[in-house]
Short mmCIF file of C-alpha atoms and ligand atoms in Angstrom, two decimals:
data_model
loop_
_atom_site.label_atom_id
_atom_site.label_comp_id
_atom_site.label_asym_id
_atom_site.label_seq_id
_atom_site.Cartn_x
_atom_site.Cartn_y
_atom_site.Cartn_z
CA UNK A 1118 15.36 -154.35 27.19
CA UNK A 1119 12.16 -154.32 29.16
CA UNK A 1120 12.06 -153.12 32.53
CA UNK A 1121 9.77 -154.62 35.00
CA UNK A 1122 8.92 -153.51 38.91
CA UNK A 1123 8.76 -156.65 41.17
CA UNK A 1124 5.83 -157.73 43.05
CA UNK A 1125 6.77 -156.85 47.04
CA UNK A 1126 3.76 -157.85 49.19
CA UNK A 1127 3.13 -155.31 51.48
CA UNK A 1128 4.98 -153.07 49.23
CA UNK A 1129 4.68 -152.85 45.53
CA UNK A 1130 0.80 -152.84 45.33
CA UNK A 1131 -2.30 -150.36 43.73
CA UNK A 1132 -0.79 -147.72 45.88
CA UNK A 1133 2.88 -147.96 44.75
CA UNK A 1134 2.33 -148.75 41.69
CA UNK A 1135 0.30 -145.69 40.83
CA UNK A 1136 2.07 -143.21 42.35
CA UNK A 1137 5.44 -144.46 41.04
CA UNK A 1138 3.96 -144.41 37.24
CA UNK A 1139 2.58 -141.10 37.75
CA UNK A 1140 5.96 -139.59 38.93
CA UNK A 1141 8.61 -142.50 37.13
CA UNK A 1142 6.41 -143.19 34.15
CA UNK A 1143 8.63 -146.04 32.28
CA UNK A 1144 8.20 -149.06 33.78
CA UNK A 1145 7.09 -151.87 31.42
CA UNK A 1146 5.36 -153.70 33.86
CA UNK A 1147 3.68 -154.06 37.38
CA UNK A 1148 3.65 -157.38 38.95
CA UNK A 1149 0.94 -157.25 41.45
CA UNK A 1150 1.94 -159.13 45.10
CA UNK A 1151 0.63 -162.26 45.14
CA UNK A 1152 -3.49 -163.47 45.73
CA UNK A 1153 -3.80 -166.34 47.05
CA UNK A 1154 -7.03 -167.96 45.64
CA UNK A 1155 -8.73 -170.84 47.78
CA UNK A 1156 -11.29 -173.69 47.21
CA UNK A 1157 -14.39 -171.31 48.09
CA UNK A 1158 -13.77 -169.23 44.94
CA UNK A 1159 -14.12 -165.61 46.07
CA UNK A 1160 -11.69 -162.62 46.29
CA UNK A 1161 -11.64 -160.99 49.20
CA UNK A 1162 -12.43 -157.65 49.55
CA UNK A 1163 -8.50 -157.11 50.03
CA UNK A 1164 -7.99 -158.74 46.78
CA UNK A 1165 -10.64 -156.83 45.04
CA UNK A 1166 -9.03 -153.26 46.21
CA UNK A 1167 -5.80 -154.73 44.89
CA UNK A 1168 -7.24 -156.69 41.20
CA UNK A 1169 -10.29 -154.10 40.36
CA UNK A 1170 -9.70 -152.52 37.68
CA UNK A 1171 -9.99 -148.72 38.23
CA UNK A 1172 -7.81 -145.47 37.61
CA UNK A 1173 -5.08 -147.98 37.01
CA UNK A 1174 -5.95 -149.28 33.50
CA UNK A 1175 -3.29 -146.98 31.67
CA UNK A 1176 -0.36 -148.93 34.18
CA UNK A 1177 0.69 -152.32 32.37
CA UNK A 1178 -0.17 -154.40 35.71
CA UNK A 1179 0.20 -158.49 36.08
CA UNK A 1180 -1.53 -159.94 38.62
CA UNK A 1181 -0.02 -163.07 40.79
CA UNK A 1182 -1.26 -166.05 42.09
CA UNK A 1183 -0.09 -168.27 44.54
CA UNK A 1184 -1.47 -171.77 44.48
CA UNK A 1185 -0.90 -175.50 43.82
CA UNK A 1186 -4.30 -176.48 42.74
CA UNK A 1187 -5.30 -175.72 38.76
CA UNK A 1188 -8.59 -175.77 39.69
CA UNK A 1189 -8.08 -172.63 42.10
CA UNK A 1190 -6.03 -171.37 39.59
CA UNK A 1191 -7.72 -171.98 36.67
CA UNK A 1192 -11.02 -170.08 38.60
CA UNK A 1193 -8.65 -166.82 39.37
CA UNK A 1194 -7.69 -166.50 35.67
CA UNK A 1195 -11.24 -166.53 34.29
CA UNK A 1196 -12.04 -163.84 36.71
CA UNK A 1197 -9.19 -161.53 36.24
CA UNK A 1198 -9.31 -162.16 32.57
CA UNK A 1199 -13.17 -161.13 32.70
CA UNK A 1200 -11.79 -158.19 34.21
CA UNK A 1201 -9.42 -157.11 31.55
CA UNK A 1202 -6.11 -158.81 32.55
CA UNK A 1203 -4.73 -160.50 29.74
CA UNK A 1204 -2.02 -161.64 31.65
CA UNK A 1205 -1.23 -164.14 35.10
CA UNK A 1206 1.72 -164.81 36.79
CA UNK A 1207 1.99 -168.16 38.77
CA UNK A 1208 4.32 -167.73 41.92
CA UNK A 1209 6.79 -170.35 42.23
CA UNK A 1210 9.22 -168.41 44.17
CA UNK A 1211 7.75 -167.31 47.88
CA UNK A 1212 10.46 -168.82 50.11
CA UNK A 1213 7.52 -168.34 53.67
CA UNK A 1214 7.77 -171.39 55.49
CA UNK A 1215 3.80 -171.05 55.61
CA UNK A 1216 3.69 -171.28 52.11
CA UNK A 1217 6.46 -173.96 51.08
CA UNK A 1218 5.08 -175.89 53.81
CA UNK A 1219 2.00 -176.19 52.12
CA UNK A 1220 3.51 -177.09 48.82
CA UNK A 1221 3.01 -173.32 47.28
CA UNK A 1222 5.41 -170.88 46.23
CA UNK A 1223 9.26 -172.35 45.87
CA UNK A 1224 7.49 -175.26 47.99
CA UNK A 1225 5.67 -176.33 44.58
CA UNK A 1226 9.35 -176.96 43.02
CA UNK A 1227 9.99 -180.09 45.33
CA UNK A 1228 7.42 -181.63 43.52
CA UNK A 1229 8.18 -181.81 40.15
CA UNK A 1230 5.49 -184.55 38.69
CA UNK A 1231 3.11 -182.57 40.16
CA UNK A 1232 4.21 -179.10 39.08
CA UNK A 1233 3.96 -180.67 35.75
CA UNK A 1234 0.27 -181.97 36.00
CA UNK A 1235 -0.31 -178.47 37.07
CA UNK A 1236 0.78 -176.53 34.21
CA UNK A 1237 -0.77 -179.17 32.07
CA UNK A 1238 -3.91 -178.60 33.05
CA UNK A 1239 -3.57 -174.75 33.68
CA UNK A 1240 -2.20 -174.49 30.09
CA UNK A 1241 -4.55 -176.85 28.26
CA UNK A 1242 -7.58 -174.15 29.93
CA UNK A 1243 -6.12 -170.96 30.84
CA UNK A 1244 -8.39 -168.01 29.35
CA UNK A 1245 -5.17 -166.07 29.21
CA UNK A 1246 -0.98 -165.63 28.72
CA UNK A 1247 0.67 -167.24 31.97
CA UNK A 1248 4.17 -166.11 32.99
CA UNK A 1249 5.83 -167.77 36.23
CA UNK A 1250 8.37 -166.45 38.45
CA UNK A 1251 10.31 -169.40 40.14
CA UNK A 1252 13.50 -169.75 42.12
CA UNK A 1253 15.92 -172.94 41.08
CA UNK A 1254 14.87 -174.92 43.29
CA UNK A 1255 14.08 -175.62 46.84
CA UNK A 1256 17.36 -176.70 48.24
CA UNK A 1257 20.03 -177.13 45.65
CA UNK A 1258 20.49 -175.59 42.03
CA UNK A 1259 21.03 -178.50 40.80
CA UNK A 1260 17.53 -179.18 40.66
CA UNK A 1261 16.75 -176.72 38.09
CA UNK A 1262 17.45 -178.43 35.30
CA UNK A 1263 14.76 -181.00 35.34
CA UNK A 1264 12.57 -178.10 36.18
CA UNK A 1265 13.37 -176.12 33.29
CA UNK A 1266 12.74 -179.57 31.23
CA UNK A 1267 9.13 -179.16 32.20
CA UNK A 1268 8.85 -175.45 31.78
CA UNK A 1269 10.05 -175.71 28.51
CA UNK A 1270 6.88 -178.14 27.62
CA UNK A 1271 4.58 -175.74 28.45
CA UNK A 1272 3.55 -172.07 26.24
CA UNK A 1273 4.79 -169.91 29.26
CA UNK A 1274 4.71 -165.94 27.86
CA UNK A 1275 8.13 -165.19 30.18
CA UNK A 1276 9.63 -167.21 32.51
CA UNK A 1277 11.15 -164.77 35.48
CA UNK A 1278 14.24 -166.71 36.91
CA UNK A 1279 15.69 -165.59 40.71
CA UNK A 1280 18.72 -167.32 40.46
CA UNK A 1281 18.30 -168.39 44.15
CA UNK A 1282 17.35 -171.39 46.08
CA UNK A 1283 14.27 -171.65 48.48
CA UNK A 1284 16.64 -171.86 51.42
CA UNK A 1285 18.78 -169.01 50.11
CA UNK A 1286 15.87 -167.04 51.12
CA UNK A 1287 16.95 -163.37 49.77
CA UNK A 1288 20.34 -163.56 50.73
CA UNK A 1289 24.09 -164.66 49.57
CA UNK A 1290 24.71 -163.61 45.75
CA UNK A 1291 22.19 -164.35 43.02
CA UNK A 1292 23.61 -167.13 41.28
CA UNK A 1293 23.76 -165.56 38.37
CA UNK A 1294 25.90 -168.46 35.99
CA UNK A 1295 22.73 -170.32 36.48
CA UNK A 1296 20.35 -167.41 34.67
CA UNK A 1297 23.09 -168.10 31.54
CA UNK A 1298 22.97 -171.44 31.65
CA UNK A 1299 18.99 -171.09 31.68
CA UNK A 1300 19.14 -168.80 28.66
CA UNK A 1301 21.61 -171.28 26.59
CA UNK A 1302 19.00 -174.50 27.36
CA UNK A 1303 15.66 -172.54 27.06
CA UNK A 1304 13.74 -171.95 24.04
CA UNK A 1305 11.48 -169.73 26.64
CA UNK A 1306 11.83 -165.79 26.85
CA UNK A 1307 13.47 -165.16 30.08
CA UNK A 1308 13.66 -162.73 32.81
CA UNK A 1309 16.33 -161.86 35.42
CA UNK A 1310 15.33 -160.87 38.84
CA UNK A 1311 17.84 -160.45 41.49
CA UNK A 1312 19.94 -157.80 43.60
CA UNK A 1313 19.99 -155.19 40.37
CA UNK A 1314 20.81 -152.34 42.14
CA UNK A 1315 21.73 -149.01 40.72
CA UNK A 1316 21.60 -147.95 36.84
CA UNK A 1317 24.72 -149.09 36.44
CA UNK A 1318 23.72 -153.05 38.00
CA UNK A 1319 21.03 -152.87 35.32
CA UNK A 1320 23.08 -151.80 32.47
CA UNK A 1321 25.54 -154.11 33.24
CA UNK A 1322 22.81 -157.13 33.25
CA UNK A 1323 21.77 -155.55 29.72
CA UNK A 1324 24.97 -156.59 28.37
CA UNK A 1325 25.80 -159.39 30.18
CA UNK A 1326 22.56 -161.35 28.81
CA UNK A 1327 21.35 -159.56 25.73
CA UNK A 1328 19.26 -162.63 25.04
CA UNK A 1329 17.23 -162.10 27.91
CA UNK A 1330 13.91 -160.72 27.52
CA UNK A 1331 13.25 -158.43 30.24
CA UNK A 1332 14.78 -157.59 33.83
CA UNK A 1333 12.91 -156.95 37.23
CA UNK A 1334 13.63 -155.13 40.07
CA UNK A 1335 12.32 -154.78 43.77
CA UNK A 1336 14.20 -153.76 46.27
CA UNK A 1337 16.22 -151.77 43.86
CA UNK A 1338 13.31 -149.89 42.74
CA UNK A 1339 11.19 -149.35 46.20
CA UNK A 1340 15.35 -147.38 47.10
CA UNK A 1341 15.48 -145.16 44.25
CA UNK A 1342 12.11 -144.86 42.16
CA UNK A 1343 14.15 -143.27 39.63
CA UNK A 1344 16.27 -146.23 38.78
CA UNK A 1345 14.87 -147.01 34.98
CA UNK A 1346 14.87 -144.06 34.26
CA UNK A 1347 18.78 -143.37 34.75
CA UNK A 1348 19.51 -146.89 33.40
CA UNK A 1349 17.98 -145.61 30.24
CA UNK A 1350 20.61 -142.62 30.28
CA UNK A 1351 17.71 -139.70 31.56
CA UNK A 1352 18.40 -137.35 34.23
CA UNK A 1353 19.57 -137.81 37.59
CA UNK A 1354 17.05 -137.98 40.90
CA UNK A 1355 16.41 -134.73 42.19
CA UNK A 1356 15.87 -134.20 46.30
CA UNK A 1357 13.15 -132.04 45.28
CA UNK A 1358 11.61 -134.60 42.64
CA UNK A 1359 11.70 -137.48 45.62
CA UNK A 1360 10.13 -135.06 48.24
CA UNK A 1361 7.18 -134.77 45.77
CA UNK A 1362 7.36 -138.40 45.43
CA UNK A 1363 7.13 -139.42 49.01
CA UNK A 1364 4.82 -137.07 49.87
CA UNK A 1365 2.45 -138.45 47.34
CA UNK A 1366 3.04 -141.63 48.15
CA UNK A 1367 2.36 -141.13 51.94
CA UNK A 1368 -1.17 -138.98 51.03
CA UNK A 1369 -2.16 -141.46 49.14
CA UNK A 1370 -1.53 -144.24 51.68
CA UNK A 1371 -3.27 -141.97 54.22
CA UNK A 1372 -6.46 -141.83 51.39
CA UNK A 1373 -6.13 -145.10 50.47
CA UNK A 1374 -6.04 -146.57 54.60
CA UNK A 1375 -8.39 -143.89 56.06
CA UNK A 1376 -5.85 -143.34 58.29
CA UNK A 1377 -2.44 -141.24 58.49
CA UNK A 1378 -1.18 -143.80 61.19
CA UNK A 1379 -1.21 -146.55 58.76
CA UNK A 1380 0.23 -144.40 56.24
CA UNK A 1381 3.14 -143.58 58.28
CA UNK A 1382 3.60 -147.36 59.09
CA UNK A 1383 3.34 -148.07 55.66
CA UNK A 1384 6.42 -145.75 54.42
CA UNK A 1385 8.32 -146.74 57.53
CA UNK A 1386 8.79 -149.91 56.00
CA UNK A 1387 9.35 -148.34 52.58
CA UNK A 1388 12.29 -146.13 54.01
CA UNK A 1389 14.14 -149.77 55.08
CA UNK A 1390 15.02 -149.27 51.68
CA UNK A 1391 14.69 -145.59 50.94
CA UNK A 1392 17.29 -144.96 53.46
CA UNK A 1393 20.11 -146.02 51.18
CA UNK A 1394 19.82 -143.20 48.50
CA UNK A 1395 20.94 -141.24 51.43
CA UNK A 1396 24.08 -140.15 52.98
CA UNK A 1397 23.19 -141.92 56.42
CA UNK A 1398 25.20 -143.20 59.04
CA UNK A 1399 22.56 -144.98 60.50
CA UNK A 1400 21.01 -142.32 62.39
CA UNK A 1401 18.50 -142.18 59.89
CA UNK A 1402 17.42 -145.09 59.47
CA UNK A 1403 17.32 -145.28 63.25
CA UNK A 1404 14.98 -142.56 63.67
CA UNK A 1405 12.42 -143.60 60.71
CA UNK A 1406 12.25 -146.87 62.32
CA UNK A 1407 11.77 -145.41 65.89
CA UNK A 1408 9.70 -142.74 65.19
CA UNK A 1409 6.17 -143.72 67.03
CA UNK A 1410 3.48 -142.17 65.32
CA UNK A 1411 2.62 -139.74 62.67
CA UNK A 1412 4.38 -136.48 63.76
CA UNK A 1413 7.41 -137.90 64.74
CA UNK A 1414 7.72 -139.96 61.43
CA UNK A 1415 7.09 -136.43 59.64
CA UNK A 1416 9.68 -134.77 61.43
CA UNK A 1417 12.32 -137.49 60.78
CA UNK A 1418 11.90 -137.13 57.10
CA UNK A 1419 12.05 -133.26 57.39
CA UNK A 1420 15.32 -133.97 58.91
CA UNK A 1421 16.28 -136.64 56.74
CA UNK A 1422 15.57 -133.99 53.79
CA UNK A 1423 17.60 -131.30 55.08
CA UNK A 1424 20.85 -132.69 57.06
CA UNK A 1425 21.62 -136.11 54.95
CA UNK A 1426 23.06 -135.55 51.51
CA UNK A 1427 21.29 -137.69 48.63
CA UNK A 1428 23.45 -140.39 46.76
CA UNK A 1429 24.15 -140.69 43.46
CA UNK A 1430 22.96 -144.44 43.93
CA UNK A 1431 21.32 -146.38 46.13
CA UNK A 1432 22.87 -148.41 48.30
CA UNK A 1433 22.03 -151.92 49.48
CA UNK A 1434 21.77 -151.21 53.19
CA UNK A 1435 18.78 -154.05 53.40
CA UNK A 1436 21.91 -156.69 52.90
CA UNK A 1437 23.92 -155.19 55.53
C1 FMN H 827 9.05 -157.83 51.24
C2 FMN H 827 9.07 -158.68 50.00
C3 FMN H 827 7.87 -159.12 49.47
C4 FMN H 827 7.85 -159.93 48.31
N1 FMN H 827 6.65 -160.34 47.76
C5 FMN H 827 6.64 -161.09 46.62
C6 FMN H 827 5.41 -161.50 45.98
O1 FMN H 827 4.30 -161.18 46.41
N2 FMN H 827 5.51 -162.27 44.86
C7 FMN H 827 6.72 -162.63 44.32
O2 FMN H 827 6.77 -163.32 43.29
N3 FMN H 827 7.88 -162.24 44.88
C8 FMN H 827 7.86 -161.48 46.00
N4 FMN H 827 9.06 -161.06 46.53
C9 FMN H 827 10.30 -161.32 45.80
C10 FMN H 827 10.62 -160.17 44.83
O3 FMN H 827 9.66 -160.10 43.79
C11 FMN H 827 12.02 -160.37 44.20
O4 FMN H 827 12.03 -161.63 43.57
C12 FMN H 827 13.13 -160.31 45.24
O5 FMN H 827 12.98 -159.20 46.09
C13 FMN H 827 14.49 -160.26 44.57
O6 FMN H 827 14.56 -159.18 43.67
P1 FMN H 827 15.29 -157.78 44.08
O7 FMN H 827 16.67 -158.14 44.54
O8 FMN H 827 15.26 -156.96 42.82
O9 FMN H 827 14.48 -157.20 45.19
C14 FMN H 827 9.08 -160.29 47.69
C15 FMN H 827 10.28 -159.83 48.24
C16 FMN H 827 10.30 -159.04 49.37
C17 FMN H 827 11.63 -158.57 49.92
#
């Protein structure tokens, strides 16, 4: 089954992305964290580091947008697919109260006519495959199924189902009897996301829905960047294999920012997740997270690296 890496704004981007396929090559697919495309029709320079293609145009990347209006989207998709893309994913799942409150994200699935206008026109134009990730609903599963009604109208390429509700936020347990009942009253190919943690998580989700098309991971993926890998039955993580990893990873934050500062912020927040391949009773992740600039973040992974024993699999310490 295809294996997909989630978009994680602030998280999964160009940087990620390309140091995790140089060391974890395997992945069948980038989603890129969402763009947000307005009414004046211009990326922003941010965007363009993000979308440009460059050294990245061996990684299988999808780029996301976040909008309500076809015309904004419908402008985004002619200029990624000028750019190569020949795939976009429309984001139906962001659960920011910025963003439902403007009707985007999981706030688009309260309005259902509209949402259906949308992909009408988006379809009837698009100058490339659309895929959308959505949650069931905003408040209560039970809307999905009229939602899924009005997917299934529409030529989406994969439809990538959280099984949770905008209000659920990224919390409680997926609910997962939904994704079946999705796949038994879809004619779409479909994609779990949700709380797969550990090879064994994703093998498990192999078998349980064999008629799924794919499965994504985030959080699962950003804690051990070796997780397809093992779920395909290849060798374990080594602590010398990670090290190389993460010190990539923070150089080329440090390249990427101008600036080892940012860097260092930037992997503090990827440790929140790190953390639980590790052996830690707490006093890890305490330090990471208090360490207050470059030197001490250094020397708490040093430490990290030689007193905490590594874990055979990660462990969801961002739910605890
Ligand atoms: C920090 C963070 C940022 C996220 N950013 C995005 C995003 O840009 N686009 C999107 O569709 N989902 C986003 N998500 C949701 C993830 O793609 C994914 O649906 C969610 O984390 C559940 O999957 P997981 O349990 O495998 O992490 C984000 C989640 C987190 C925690």
């Amino acid at each position: 089954m295809r294996l997909y890496v989630a978009p994680m704004e602030g998280v999964t981007g160009r940087v990620f992305r390309q140091v995790h396929h140089r060391h974890f090559p395997g992945a069948d697919r980038y989603y890129m964290p969402f763009l947000s495309p307005g009414q004046e029709h211009h990326f922003t320079r941010r965007d363009l580091r993000e979308i440009l293609p460059g050294e990245d145009r061996e990684i299988p990347v999808v780029p996301q947008l976040l909008t309500r209006r076809a015309e904004d989207f419908l402008w985004a998709a002619g200029e990624l697919a000028a750019m190569g893309y020949r795939q976009v994913d429309l984001n139906l799942g962001c659960p920011s109260g910025t963003v439902t409150a403007k009707g985007k994200g999981a706030g688009f699935l309260a309005r259902p006519e509209e949402l259906d206008a949308f992909l009408e026109e988006v379809f009837s134009k698009a100058p490339l495959a659309v895929s959308v990730k959505t949650r069931l609903g905003m408040k209560d599963p039970e809307e999905f199924p009229r939602l899924l009604e009005i997917f299934d109208k529409y030529p989406i390429v994969e439809l990538t189902i959280h099984p949770r509700v905008r209000t659920d936020f990224y919390k409680g347990a997926p609910r997962q009897t939904w994704f079946q009942w999705a796949l038994d009253h879809s004619g779409l190919p479909l994609c779990y996301n949700g709380d797969l943690v550990g090879a064994q998580a994703v093998r498990e989700a192999e078998a349980a829905w064999p008629a799924a098309s794919a499965l994504m991971v985030g959080r699962g993926i950003v804690a051990d960047p070796s997780l397809f890998r093992r779920a395909r039955g290849g060798p374990p993580l080594g602590r010398e294999e990670l090290r190389a990893y993460l010190d990539d990873l923070y150089e080329s934050y440090a390249g990427a920012f101008q600036s080892r500062r940012n860097a260092a912020i930037r992997m503090k927040e990827l440790w929140y997740y790190l953390i639980g391949l590790f052996e830690d009773d707490g006093k890890g992740a305490k330090g990471i997270r208090k360490a207050r600039d470059t030197g001490e973040y250094e020397a708490q992974v040093e430490r990290i690296f030689h007193t905490l024993p590594l874990r055979q699999e990660a462990r969801p310490v961002w739910n605890e």
